[in-house]
Coordinates of C-alpha atoms and ligand atoms in Angstrom, one line a residue:
Chain L
M1 CA -3.7 -34.9 8.3
I2 CA -0.8 -32.7 9.5
T3 CA 2.6 -34.3 10.1
T4 CA 5.8 -32.7 10.9
T5 CA 9.0 -34.6 11.2
D6 CA 12.1 -33.4 13.0
L7 CA 11.1 -29.8 12.3
T8 CA 13.6 -27.2 13.3
K9 CA 13.6 -23.4 13.0
V10 CA 16.5 -21.3 13.8
Y11 CA 16.2 -17.5 13.6
R12 CA 19.4 -15.7 12.8
S13 CA 19.6 -12.0 13.4
R14 CA 22.7 -9.9 13.6
G15 CA 24.9 -12.9 14.3
R16 CA 22.7 -14.2 17.1
E17 CA 20.8 -17.4 16.8
V18 CA 17.6 -18.4 18.4
T19 CA 16.4 -21.9 18.1
A20 CA 12.6 -21.6 18.1
L21 CA 11.9 -25.2 17.2
A22 CA 14.4 -28.0 18.1
G23 CA 13.1 -31.1 16.3
V24 CA 9.3 -31.3 16.5
D25 CA 7.4 -34.3 15.5
L26 CA 3.7 -33.7 15.4
H27 CA 1.0 -35.9 14.2
V28 CA -2.5 -34.6 13.8
R29 CA -5.1 -37.2 12.7
P30 CA -7.9 -36.3 10.3
G31 CA -11.0 -34.9 12.0
E32 CA -9.5 -34.2 15.4
V33 CA -9.0 -31.0 17.3
Y34 CA -5.4 -30.8 18.4
G35 CA -4.2 -28.3 20.9
V36 CA -0.7 -27.1 21.6
V37 CA 0.1 -25.5 24.9
G38 CA 3.2 -24.1 26.4
T39 CA 4.7 -21.1 28.1
S40 CA 5.5 -17.9 26.2
G41 CA 8.4 -18.4 23.9
A42 CA 8.1 -22.1 23.7
G43 CA 7.8 -22.0 20.0
K44 CA 4.0 -22.5 19.5
S45 CA 3.5 -19.7 17.0
T46 CA 6.6 -20.7 15.1
L47 CA 5.3 -24.2 14.9
I48 CA 1.9 -23.3 13.5
R49 CA 3.4 -20.8 11.1
C50 CA 5.7 -23.5 9.8
V51 CA 2.7 -25.6 9.0
N52 CA 1.5 -23.3 6.2
M53 CA 5.0 -22.0 5.5
L54 CA 4.5 -18.5 6.8
E55 CA 7.9 -19.4 8.3
R56 CA 10.2 -21.6 6.3
P57 CA 11.5 -24.3 8.6
T58 CA 15.3 -24.6 8.8
S59 CA 15.0 -28.3 8.4
G60 CA 12.5 -31.1 8.7
T61 CA 9.3 -31.7 6.7
V62 CA 5.7 -30.6 6.9
T63 CA 3.0 -32.6 5.2
V64 CA -0.6 -31.4 5.1
D65 CA -3.3 -33.6 3.6
G66 CA -0.7 -35.7 1.8
V67 CA 1.2 -32.7 0.3
E68 CA 4.7 -32.1 1.5
L69 CA 4.7 -28.4 1.8
T70 CA 8.4 -28.2 2.6
A71 CA 9.1 -29.5 -0.9
L72 CA 7.2 -26.7 -2.6
S73 CA 9.1 -23.7 -3.8
G74 CA 8.9 -20.1 -2.5
G75 CA 10.3 -18.0 0.2
E76 CA 8.4 -17.0 3.3
N77 CA 7.0 -13.8 1.8
R78 CA 6.7 -14.9 -1.8
A79 CA 5.2 -18.3 -2.3
G80 CA 5.5 -20.3 -5.5
K81 CA 2.3 -21.3 -7.4
D82 CA 2.0 -24.8 -5.9
L83 CA 2.4 -23.5 -2.3
R84 CA -0.2 -20.8 -2.9
E85 CA -2.5 -23.5 -4.3
A86 CA -1.9 -25.7 -1.2
R87 CA -2.5 -22.7 1.2
R88 CA -5.9 -22.2 -0.2
R89 CA -6.9 -25.5 1.4
I90 CA -5.5 -24.5 4.8
G91 CA -7.6 -22.0 6.7
M92 CA -6.0 -19.8 9.3
V93 CA -7.5 -17.6 12.0
F94 CA -5.5 -15.1 14.0
Q95 CA -5.4 -13.6 17.5
H96 CA -6.0 -10.1 16.2
F97 CA -8.4 -11.2 13.5
N98 CA -6.5 -9.5 10.6
L99 CA -9.6 -8.3 8.8
L100 CA -9.3 -5.6 6.1
S101 CA -10.9 -2.4 7.5
S102 CA -11.4 -1.2 3.9
R103 CA -13.8 -4.0 3.2
T104 CA -17.2 -5.0 4.5
V105 CA -17.7 -8.2 6.4
Q106 CA -19.0 -9.9 3.2
Q107 CA -16.1 -8.5 1.1
N108 CA -13.7 -9.8 3.7
V109 CA -15.1 -13.3 3.3
E110 CA -15.0 -12.9 -0.4
L111 CA -11.3 -12.1 -0.6
P112 CA -10.1 -15.7 -0.5
L113 CA -12.8 -16.5 -3.1
E114 CA -11.5 -13.8 -5.3
I115 CA -8.1 -15.4 -5.0
I116 CA -9.5 -18.7 -5.9
G117 CA -11.1 -17.1 -8.9
L118 CA -14.9 -17.5 -8.3
D119 CA -17.1 -15.1 -10.2
R120 CA -19.2 -12.5 -8.5
T121 CA -22.5 -14.4 -8.1
Q122 CA -20.7 -17.5 -6.8
R123 CA -18.7 -15.4 -4.3
R124 CA -21.9 -13.7 -3.1
R125 CA -23.6 -17.1 -2.5
K126 CA -20.7 -18.7 -0.8
A127 CA -20.0 -15.7 1.4
A128 CA -23.7 -15.6 2.5
E129 CA -23.6 -19.3 3.3
L130 CA -20.4 -18.9 5.4
L131 CA -21.7 -16.0 7.3
D132 CA -24.9 -17.9 8.1
L133 CA -22.7 -20.8 9.3
V134 CA -20.9 -18.6 11.8
G135 CA -24.1 -16.8 12.8
L136 CA -23.4 -13.4 11.2
G137 CA -25.9 -13.5 8.3
D138 CA -27.2 -10.1 9.3
K139 CA -23.8 -8.4 9.4
A140 CA -22.8 -8.8 5.8
R141 CA -22.8 -5.1 5.1
S142 CA -21.1 -4.0 8.3
Y143 CA -17.5 -3.0 8.4
P144 CA -15.1 -4.8 10.8
N145 CA -14.9 -1.6 13.0
Q146 CA -18.6 -2.0 13.7
L147 CA -18.2 -5.5 15.2
S148 CA -17.3 -6.8 18.6
G149 CA -14.2 -8.9 19.1
G150 CA -16.2 -12.1 19.0
Q151 CA -18.0 -11.1 15.9
K152 CA -14.8 -10.2 14.2
Q153 CA -13.4 -13.6 15.0
R154 CA -16.5 -15.2 13.5
V155 CA -15.8 -13.3 10.4
G156 CA -12.2 -14.5 10.6
I157 CA -13.4 -18.0 10.8
A158 CA -15.9 -17.6 7.9
R159 CA -13.0 -16.2 5.8
A160 CA -10.8 -19.1 6.8
L161 CA -13.4 -21.6 5.7
A162 CA -14.0 -19.9 2.3
G163 CA -11.6 -22.2 0.4
D164 CA -13.3 -25.3 1.8
P165 CA -10.2 -26.2 3.7
K166 CA -9.7 -29.6 5.4
V167 CA -7.4 -28.0 8.0
L168 CA -7.9 -25.0 10.1
L169 CA -5.0 -23.4 11.9
S170 CA -5.7 -21.1 14.9
D171 CA -3.0 -19.2 16.8
E172 CA -4.5 -17.9 20.0
A173 CA -7.8 -17.2 18.3
T174 CA -9.6 -16.6 21.6
S175 CA -6.8 -14.8 23.5
A176 CA -8.1 -11.4 22.8
L177 CA -11.7 -12.3 23.9
D178 CA -13.5 -12.4 27.2
P179 CA -14.4 -15.8 28.7
E180 CA -18.0 -15.9 27.5
T181 CA -17.0 -15.0 23.9
T182 CA -14.2 -17.5 24.1
R183 CA -16.7 -20.2 25.0
S184 CA -18.9 -19.3 22.1
I185 CA -16.0 -19.2 19.6
L186 CA -14.7 -22.6 20.9
K187 CA -18.1 -24.1 20.6
L188 CA -18.3 -22.8 17.0
L189 CA -14.9 -24.4 16.3
R190 CA -16.1 -27.7 17.8
D191 CA -19.3 -27.6 15.8
L192 CA -17.4 -26.9 12.6
N193 CA -15.1 -29.8 13.4
Q194 CA -18.0 -32.1 13.8
Q195 CA -20.2 -30.8 11.0
L196 CA -17.5 -30.4 8.3
G197 CA -15.1 -33.0 9.6
L198 CA -12.6 -30.1 9.8
T199 CA -9.2 -30.9 11.3
V200 CA -8.2 -28.1 13.7
L201 CA -4.7 -27.3 15.0
L202 CA -4.9 -24.7 17.7
I203 CA -2.5 -22.9 19.8
T204 CA -3.4 -21.6 23.2
H205 CA -2.0 -20.9 26.6
E206 CA -5.2 -21.7 28.4
M207 CA -5.8 -25.2 29.7
D208 CA -9.5 -24.5 29.7
V209 CA -9.4 -24.3 25.9
I210 CA -7.7 -27.7 25.6
K211 CA -10.2 -29.1 28.1
S212 CA -13.3 -27.9 26.3
V213 CA -12.5 -28.6 22.7
C214 CA -9.5 -30.7 22.1
D215 CA -9.2 -34.4 21.4
S216 CA -5.4 -34.4 21.6
A217 CA -2.8 -32.1 22.9
A218 CA 0.9 -31.4 22.9
L219 CA 2.9 -29.6 25.5
M220 CA 5.8 -27.5 24.2
R221 CA 8.8 -26.3 26.1
G222 CA 12.0 -24.8 24.7
G223 CA 11.2 -25.6 21.1
R224 CA 10.3 -29.2 21.8
V225 CA 7.2 -31.2 22.3
V226 CA 7.7 -32.7 25.7
E227 CA 4.4 -34.6 25.8
S228 CA 1.6 -35.3 23.4
G229 CA -1.3 -37.7 22.8
E230 CA -5.0 -38.1 23.1
L231 CA -6.4 -36.4 26.2
T232 CA -8.0 -39.6 27.4
D233 CA -4.7 -41.5 27.1
L234 CA -2.8 -38.6 28.8
L235 CA -5.2 -38.7 31.7
A236 CA -4.6 -42.4 32.1
E237 CA -0.8 -41.9 32.0
P238 CA 0.9 -41.8 35.4
G239 CA 2.9 -38.7 35.9
S240 CA 1.6 -36.9 32.9
E241 CA 2.3 -33.2 33.2
L242 CA -0.6 -32.3 30.8
A243 CA -3.0 -34.4 32.8
R244 CA -1.9 -32.7 36.0
E245 CA -2.4 -29.3 34.4
L246 CA -5.8 -30.3 33.0
F247 CA -6.9 -31.7 36.2
P248 CA -5.1 -30.2 39.2
L249 CA -5.8 -31.8 42.5
S250 CA -2.9 -30.0 44.2
E251 CA -5.2 -28.0 46.5
F252 CA -6.3 -31.1 48.2
G253 CA -4.9 -32.4 51.5
T254 CA -1.8 -34.6 51.5
G255 CA -2.8 -37.0 54.3
H256 CA -1.7 -37.9 57.8
P257 CA 1.4 -39.7 59.1
G258 CA 1.3 -43.4 58.8
T259 CA -1.2 -43.5 56.0
T260 CA -1.1 -44.1 52.2
V261 CA -2.5 -41.5 49.8
L262 CA -3.9 -42.7 46.5
E263 CA -5.1 -40.8 43.5
I264 CA -7.8 -42.6 41.7
T265 CA -8.7 -41.5 38.1
F266 CA -11.8 -42.8 36.5
Q267 CA -13.2 -42.2 33.0
G268 CA -16.5 -42.9 31.3
D269 CA -18.8 -45.3 33.1
T270 CA -16.4 -46.4 35.9
P271 CA -17.8 -44.0 38.6
A272 CA -21.1 -45.7 38.3
Q273 CA -19.6 -48.4 40.5
P274 CA -19.6 -47.5 44.2
F275 CA -15.9 -48.6 44.5
V276 CA -15.2 -46.7 47.6
S277 CA -17.8 -48.4 49.7
Q278 CA -17.0 -51.7 48.0
L279 CA -13.4 -51.3 49.0
A280 CA -14.3 -50.4 52.6
R281 CA -16.7 -53.3 52.9
T282 CA -14.4 -55.9 51.3
Y283 CA -11.3 -55.1 53.2
Q284 CA -12.8 -53.6 56.3
I285 CA -10.8 -50.4 56.1
D286 CA -11.6 -46.8 56.9
I287 CA -11.2 -44.7 53.8
N288 CA -10.7 -41.0 54.2
I289 CA -11.6 -39.0 51.1
L290 CA -9.3 -36.0 50.8
G291 CA -10.8 -34.5 47.7
A292 CA -12.6 -35.3 44.5
A293 CA -13.4 -33.6 41.2
V294 CA -15.3 -34.6 38.1
E295 CA -15.0 -32.8 34.8
T296 CA -15.8 -33.3 31.2
I297 CA -12.6 -33.5 29.1
A298 CA -12.7 -34.3 25.3
G299 CA -16.4 -34.9 25.7
R300 CA -15.9 -37.7 28.3
M301 CA -16.5 -37.5 31.9
V302 CA -13.4 -37.8 34.0
G303 CA -13.1 -38.0 37.7
R304 CA -10.3 -37.9 40.1
M305 CA -10.3 -38.6 43.8
R306 CA -7.6 -38.5 46.4
V307 CA -8.1 -40.9 49.3
E308 CA -6.2 -41.9 52.3
L309 CA -5.9 -45.5 53.5
P310 CA -4.6 -46.4 56.9
G311 CA -1.1 -48.0 57.1
G312 CA 1.9 -47.9 54.9
H313 CA 2.2 -48.9 51.2
Q314 CA 3.0 -52.5 52.2
D315 CA -0.3 -52.8 54.1
N316 CA -2.3 -51.6 51.1
V317 CA -1.0 -53.7 48.2
V318 CA -4.1 -55.8 48.1
P319 CA -6.7 -53.0 48.1
I320 CA -4.7 -51.2 45.4
G321 CA -4.7 -54.3 43.3
Y322 CA -8.4 -54.6 43.8
L323 CA -9.0 -51.0 42.6
R324 CA -6.8 -51.6 39.5
E325 CA -8.8 -54.7 38.7
Q326 CA -11.9 -52.5 38.6
G327 CA -10.4 -50.6 35.7
L328 CA -9.4 -47.6 37.8
Q329 CA -6.1 -45.8 37.4
V330 CA -4.4 -45.7 40.7
D331 CA -1.4 -43.5 41.5
V332 CA 0.2 -43.9 44.9
I333 CA 1.3 -40.4 45.4
G334 CA 2.9 -40.8 48.8
T335 CA 3.0 -42.6 52.1
A336 CA 2.8 -39.9 54.7
N337 CA 6.0 -40.8 56.5
G338 CA 8.3 -40.6 53.6
A339 CA 8.9 -41.2 49.9
A340 CA 6.5 -41.9 47.2
A341 CA 6.1 -45.5 46.2
Chain F
M1 CA -3.5 53.0 -7.6
S2 CA -3.9 50.1 -9.9
G3 CA -3.6 50.7 -13.6
L4 CA -5.7 47.7 -14.4
S5 CA -9.5 47.6 -14.3
W6 CA -11.3 44.6 -12.7
D7 CA -12.4 43.5 -16.1
Q8 CA -8.8 43.6 -17.4
M9 CA -7.7 41.6 -14.4
Q10 CA -10.3 39.0 -14.9
E11 CA -9.3 38.6 -18.5
L12 CA -5.7 38.0 -17.5
M13 CA -6.6 35.7 -14.5
W14 CA -8.9 33.4 -16.3
P15 CA -6.4 31.9 -18.8
A16 CA -3.7 31.9 -16.1
T17 CA -6.0 29.9 -13.8
Q18 CA -6.6 27.4 -16.6
E19 CA -2.9 27.1 -17.2
T20 CA -2.2 26.4 -13.6
F21 CA -4.9 23.8 -13.4
Q22 CA -3.7 22.1 -16.6
M23 CA -0.1 22.1 -15.4
V24 CA -0.9 20.8 -12.0
G25 CA -3.6 18.4 -13.2
V26 CA -1.5 16.7 -15.8
A27 CA 1.6 16.7 -13.5
T28 CA -0.5 15.1 -10.7
V29 CA -1.9 12.4 -12.9
C30 CA 1.5 11.5 -14.2
T31 CA 3.0 11.7 -10.7
V32 CA 0.5 9.3 -9.3
L33 CA 0.8 6.9 -12.2
V34 CA 4.6 6.6 -11.8
G35 CA 5.0 7.5 -8.1
L36 CA 2.5 5.0 -6.7
P37 CA 4.2 2.0 -8.1
I38 CA 7.6 3.3 -7.1
G39 CA 6.3 3.8 -3.5
V40 CA 4.8 0.4 -3.4
L41 CA 8.0 -1.1 -4.8
L42 CA 10.1 0.6 -2.2
V43 CA 8.1 -1.3 0.4
L44 CA 8.0 -4.6 -1.4
T45 CA 11.7 -4.8 -2.1
S46 CA 12.7 -3.7 1.5
K47 CA 13.8 -6.3 4.1
G48 CA 10.9 -8.7 4.9
G49 CA 8.9 -7.5 1.9
A50 CA 7.2 -9.8 -0.5
L51 CA 9.8 -9.0 -3.2
Q52 CA 12.7 -8.5 -0.8
N53 CA 15.7 -7.4 -2.9
Q54 CA 18.3 -5.3 -1.3
P55 CA 20.2 -4.1 -4.4
V56 CA 17.0 -3.0 -6.2
N57 CA 15.8 -1.3 -3.0
K58 CA 19.1 0.5 -2.4
V59 CA 19.3 1.7 -6.0
L60 CA 15.7 2.8 -6.1
G61 CA 16.1 4.6 -2.8
A62 CA 19.2 6.3 -3.9
V63 CA 17.7 7.5 -7.1
V64 CA 14.6 8.9 -5.2
N65 CA 16.8 10.6 -2.7
L66 CA 19.0 12.1 -5.4
A67 CA 16.0 13.4 -7.3
R68 CA 14.6 14.9 -4.2
S69 CA 17.7 16.7 -3.2
L70 CA 18.0 18.4 -6.6
P71 CA 16.9 22.1 -6.5
F72 CA 13.8 22.5 -8.7
I73 CA 15.3 25.3 -10.8
I74 CA 18.3 23.1 -11.6
L75 CA 15.9 20.2 -12.4
M76 CA 14.0 22.4 -14.8
I77 CA 17.2 23.6 -16.6
A78 CA 18.6 20.1 -16.7
L79 CA 15.5 18.8 -18.2
I80 CA 15.1 21.3 -21.0
S81 CA 16.4 19.1 -23.8
F82 CA 14.4 16.1 -22.4
T83 CA 11.3 18.2 -22.3
R84 CA 11.8 19.5 -25.8
W85 CA 12.2 15.9 -27.0
L86 CA 9.1 14.8 -25.2
T87 CA 6.7 17.6 -25.9
G88 CA 8.3 19.1 -29.0
N89 CA 8.6 22.4 -27.2
S90 CA 10.4 23.9 -24.3
L91 CA 7.9 26.6 -23.6
G92 CA 4.2 26.6 -22.6
W93 CA 2.3 24.8 -19.8
Q94 CA 2.8 21.4 -21.5
A95 CA 6.5 21.8 -21.3
A96 CA 6.3 22.9 -17.6
T97 CA 4.5 19.6 -16.6
V98 CA 7.7 17.6 -17.4
P99 CA 10.0 19.0 -14.7
L100 CA 7.0 19.3 -12.3
T101 CA 6.2 15.6 -12.7
V102 CA 9.8 14.5 -12.5
G103 CA 10.2 16.6 -9.3
A104 CA 7.0 15.4 -7.7
I105 CA 7.5 11.7 -8.4
P106 CA 10.1 11.0 -5.8
F107 CA 8.4 13.2 -3.3
F108 CA 5.1 11.4 -3.8
A109 CA 6.7 8.0 -3.9
R110 CA 8.2 8.5 -0.4
L111 CA 4.9 9.6 1.0
V112 CA 3.2 6.5 -0.5
E113 CA 6.0 4.3 0.9
T114 CA 5.3 5.7 4.4
S115 CA 1.6 5.0 4.1
V116 CA 2.0 1.5 2.6
R117 CA 4.5 0.6 5.3
E118 CA 2.0 1.3 7.9
V119 CA -0.4 -1.5 6.7
D120 CA -0.6 -4.0 9.5
R121 CA 1.8 -6.9 9.0
G122 CA -1.0 -9.3 10.1
L123 CA -3.1 -8.4 7.1
I124 CA -0.2 -9.2 4.8
E125 CA 0.1 -12.6 6.5
A126 CA -3.6 -13.2 6.2
V127 CA -3.5 -12.7 2.5
Q128 CA -0.4 -14.9 2.2
A129 CA -2.0 -17.6 4.2
M130 CA -5.0 -17.5 1.8
G131 CA -2.7 -18.2 -1.0
G132 CA -2.7 -14.7 -2.5
S133 CA 0.0 -13.7 -4.9
T134 CA 2.1 -10.6 -4.5
W135 CA -0.1 -8.8 -7.1
T136 CA -3.2 -9.7 -5.1
L137 CA -1.5 -8.4 -2.0
V138 CA -0.7 -5.1 -3.6
R139 CA -4.1 -4.6 -5.3
K140 CA -6.4 -6.0 -2.7
T141 CA -4.7 -5.2 0.5
L142 CA -1.8 -2.8 0.5
V143 CA -3.3 -0.1 -1.7
P144 CA -6.9 -0.3 -0.4
E145 CA -5.7 -0.3 3.2
A146 CA -3.3 2.5 2.7
L147 CA -5.7 4.5 0.7
P148 CA -6.4 7.2 3.3
G149 CA -2.7 7.9 3.5
I150 CA -2.3 7.8 -0.2
V151 CA -5.1 10.3 -0.7
A152 CA -3.5 12.6 1.9
S153 CA -0.3 12.2 0.0
V154 CA -2.0 13.2 -3.3
T155 CA -3.4 16.3 -1.6
T156 CA 0.0 17.3 -0.3
T157 CA 1.6 16.7 -3.7
V158 CA -1.0 18.8 -5.5
I159 CA -0.4 21.7 -3.2
A160 CA 3.3 21.4 -3.5
L161 CA 2.8 21.3 -7.3
I162 CA 0.8 24.5 -7.2
G163 CA 3.8 26.2 -5.5
Y164 CA 6.3 24.9 -8.0
S165 CA 4.1 25.6 -10.9
A166 CA 4.7 29.3 -10.1
M167 CA 8.4 28.7 -10.7
A168 CA 7.9 26.7 -13.8
G169 CA 5.5 29.4 -15.0
T170 CA 8.2 32.1 -14.9
V171 CA 10.3 30.2 -17.5
G172 CA 7.5 30.0 -19.9
G173 CA 4.8 27.8 -18.4
G174 CA 2.4 30.6 -17.7
G175 CA -0.2 30.2 -15.0
L176 CA -1.1 32.2 -11.9
G177 CA 2.3 32.3 -10.4
D178 CA 3.8 33.7 -13.5
L179 CA 1.1 36.3 -13.8
A180 CA 1.7 37.5 -10.3
Y181 CA 5.4 37.7 -10.9
R182 CA 5.0 39.6 -14.2
Y183 CA 2.5 42.1 -13.0
G184 CA 3.5 42.4 -9.3
Y185 CA 7.2 42.3 -9.7
L186 CA 8.0 43.6 -13.1
R187 CA 5.1 46.2 -13.5
F188 CA 4.5 47.2 -9.9
E189 CA 0.9 46.2 -10.0
T190 CA 1.0 45.3 -6.3
A191 CA -2.8 45.2 -5.8
F192 CA -3.2 42.8 -8.7
M193 CA -0.4 40.7 -7.4
W194 CA -2.2 40.3 -4.0
I195 CA -5.4 39.5 -5.7
I196 CA -3.7 36.6 -7.5
V197 CA -2.0 35.5 -4.3
A198 CA -5.4 35.4 -2.7
E199 CA -6.8 33.3 -5.5
I200 CA -4.0 30.8 -5.1
A201 CA -4.6 30.7 -1.4
I202 CA -8.2 30.0 -1.9
I203 CA -7.5 27.2 -4.4
V204 CA -4.9 25.7 -2.0
T205 CA -7.4 25.9 0.9
V206 CA -10.2 24.3 -1.1
I207 CA -7.9 21.4 -2.2
Q208 CA -6.7 20.8 1.3
L209 CA -10.2 20.8 2.7
A210 CA -11.5 18.5 0.0
G211 CA -8.5 16.2 0.5
D212 CA -9.0 16.1 4.3
L213 CA -12.7 15.3 3.8
A214 CA -11.9 12.4 1.5
V215 CA -9.3 11.1 3.9
R216 CA -11.7 11.2 6.8
R217 CA -14.4 9.5 4.8
L218 CA -12.0 6.7 3.9
A219 CA -10.4 6.3 7.3
N220 CA -13.8 6.2 8.9
R221 CA -15.3 3.5 6.8
G222 CA -17.6 1.7 9.0
R223 CA -17.1 3.9 12.0
G224 CA -20.5 5.4 11.9
G225 CA -21.2 9.1 11.2
G226 CA -22.4 11.9 13.3
R227 CA -20.8 13.1 16.5
T228 CA -18.5 10.1 17.0
R229 CA -16.8 11.0 13.7
L230 CA -15.9 14.4 15.0
L231 CA -14.5 13.0 18.3
R232 CA -12.2 10.6 16.5
P233 CA -8.6 11.6 16.1
R234 CA -7.7 12.6 12.6
A235 CA -6.5 9.8 10.3
S236 CA -2.8 9.6 10.3
A237 CA -1.5 11.4 7.2
P238 CA 2.0 12.1 6.2
A239 CA 3.3 15.4 7.5
P240 CA 2.1 18.0 5.0
D241 CA 5.0 20.4 5.6
E242 CA 7.6 18.5 3.7
D243 CA 9.0 20.3 0.7
L244 CA 8.7 19.1 -2.8
V245 CA 12.5 19.4 -3.4
A246 CA 15.1 20.9 -1.2
S247 CA 15.7 24.2 -3.0
Ligands
ATP1 N1 11.0 -13.4 13.7 C1 11.8 -13.8 14.7 N2 13.1 -13.5 14.8 C2 13.8 -13.9 15.8 N3 13.4 -14.7 16.8 C3 12.1 -15.0 16.8 C4 11.2 -14.6 15.8 N4 10.0 -15.1 16.0 C5 10.1 -15.8 17.2 N5 11.3 -15.8 17.7 C6 11.8 -16.4 18.9 O1 11.5 -17.8 18.8 C7 11.0 -18.3 20.1 C8 9.7 -18.9 19.9 O2 8.7 -17.9 19.6 P1 7.2 -18.1 19.4 O3 6.6 -16.9 19.0 O4 7.0 -19.3 18.6 O5 6.7 -18.5 20.9 P2 5.2 -18.8 21.4 O6 5.3 -20.1 22.0 O7 4.2 -18.6 20.3 O8 5.1 -17.7 22.5 P3 3.8 -16.9 23.0 O9 3.0 -17.8 23.9 O10 4.3 -15.7 23.7 O11 3.0 -16.5 21.7 C9 11.1 -17.1 21.0 O12 12.3 -17.2 21.7 C10 11.2 -15.9 20.1 O13 11.9 -14.9 20.7
MG2 MG1 2.6 -17.1 20.0

C-alpha cells in the first residue's frame, strides 16, 4: 500500500548538508498497522513527511495505493493538482493535533470536505458520522480549546478520515498524551484499522505503542532502516534488536559457572505444552528457571523464558535439539564460563 | 472668552465630524482591501511560503518600506496630480482619502504580515496534507486564524488615519483636525480647539475599546466566558505605537 524505494533526503542549509534519509526501502502492506521506531534524529518524521510529499525526497520513489507520488508535480509548499488529489486520500494526524482554533470541532472535520467540494448538507452528515465514529458526537459545537488532549486527537483522527483515505499517517500522535489517553487513542486506531481496513503508518518512540497496535515494525537509525518485518517474524529471529527491545529479558539472571543458559521463545499455542517438565523428565536434568515473561504482541501471545541447564554447550546439544523440535525458538545466550555459542 | 456660542460650535463640529468619518471610513475600507492581500502576499512569497518567490518578495518589501518612510506631507503633495486624476478634484474629503489610503496601505500590510506569520506552521501543513490549494490555505486558514491580529491592525490603522486626516484636512480635506487648526491656531479660539481635541480623543478611545473587545471575542473563541476570560492574557496584537509614516 505504501512503498518507498531507495528514498533519500538531504537538507541543505547555508552550505551544510544533513542526510536525514539515506536510502530507505519501506513496504507497508494493505490493511496493516506499521510502526517506525528509532532514536531522536533518526529520520522518522522526515520519512513519514516524504510519504505525502510534505517533504520532497532528494531521490527515490514513493508509491501510495498504486500512485507514484514522486512523479507528481509540485514543490513542498505548493502542490500540483494531481498531488493535491492524491493527498486527499491520505489522512494524517499530528503530534500537536493542528486543529484550527477559529473553527468548531465540526467545522474542523468539515474542512477537508470543503476542499473535496461536498455541499453543506453532505458535509454536515459526514462530519456527524465521523465524530460518532471517534466517540465525540456530543462535542460537535465545541471549540478545540474546550477539549482535552485526547479529545483533540480524536478530532484530528476524524478530520484525517474525512476523505475516506485508505492510508493514515501518524507522526507521534500519542506523544503529547498521558498513558491512559494514549491507550484509548491506540485502541481507536486499531479499531479503525480493523473496521475500515485502513492501512496505518505510525511513528513513535515508544516500544509499548508498537507492542500494542502494530503488525509490523521498522527500526531506524541514522537515516536508514536497520531492521524491519512482521513482529511475529522479528520475535522468531535470533539476535533481532527490535525483538529484544519489545521483549527485554535483560533484568533476569545470567546463570552460574559451568552451566548453559538458553532463551526460549514461544508463540501462540506452544506454551500449552509443558515442555520444561517434559525436558526434565526425558533427559533427567535439573532445569533452573532464571526468568520468564508472557506478553501479547500483535494480538498474539508471546512468551520468553530464560533457563539454565547443567553442563557446557556440548553436553546440552541433544536437549536443545529436542526443544527446537517442539517448535520452540531457542537461543543459546551463553555458557557461563565463557563465550556465547 | 470664546467668541463662539455652543450652538455655533455644534454647527461647525457636526459637518466636520462627518467629514472625518467619511475620510477615515473610505480610507480604511480601501486600505484593508489593498493592504490585506499585500500583507498575505508578503508572507506567502517569503522563504518557505506557499508561493515562495524571493524577487517578488524583495521588490514588494522594498516598495512597502519606501512608501512607509515617505513623510506624509510629501506623499500628499506628490500625489496631487494622481488625486486629481482619480477623483477629478484635488480638494475636499474625497481627495484627502487618496493620500491617506496610499499612506496607510504599507503600514497596514506590515501589520497584517506580522499577524499572518504567527499562524502555526502545523496548521499550514495540516491543510497541505489534506490536499488544500494555496487559495484554500489563505481563505480558510491563514486569514481566519490571524483574524484577531488583523482586527487589531485595523483598529491601529483607523486611529492612525484619524491623526493623519487632520493633516490632510488642512490642505482642503476638512474634518475635525482642520477645524481645530483653523479656529484654534488661526483665530485664537482656544476653548473651541480643546473641545474639538476632546471630541477626537473620545472617538479614538471608543474605537480602541471596540477594537479591543472584538479582538478579545475572536481570540477567546471557545475559551468560555465569565471570569476566566478576564484572567487570560490579552491576545497578542501588533504594537499600537507604530507610526503611520515616519514624518
Ligand atoms: N527542515 C530541516 N532542515 C534541516 N535539517 C533537518 C530538517 N528537518 C530535519 N532535519 C534533520 O534531519 C534529521 C532527521 O530528522 P527527523 O525530524 O526526521 O528525526 P526524527 O527521527 O523524527 O526525530 P524525533 O524522534 O526527535 O522526532 C535530523 O538530523 C534533523 O536535524
Ligand atoms: Mg520526529
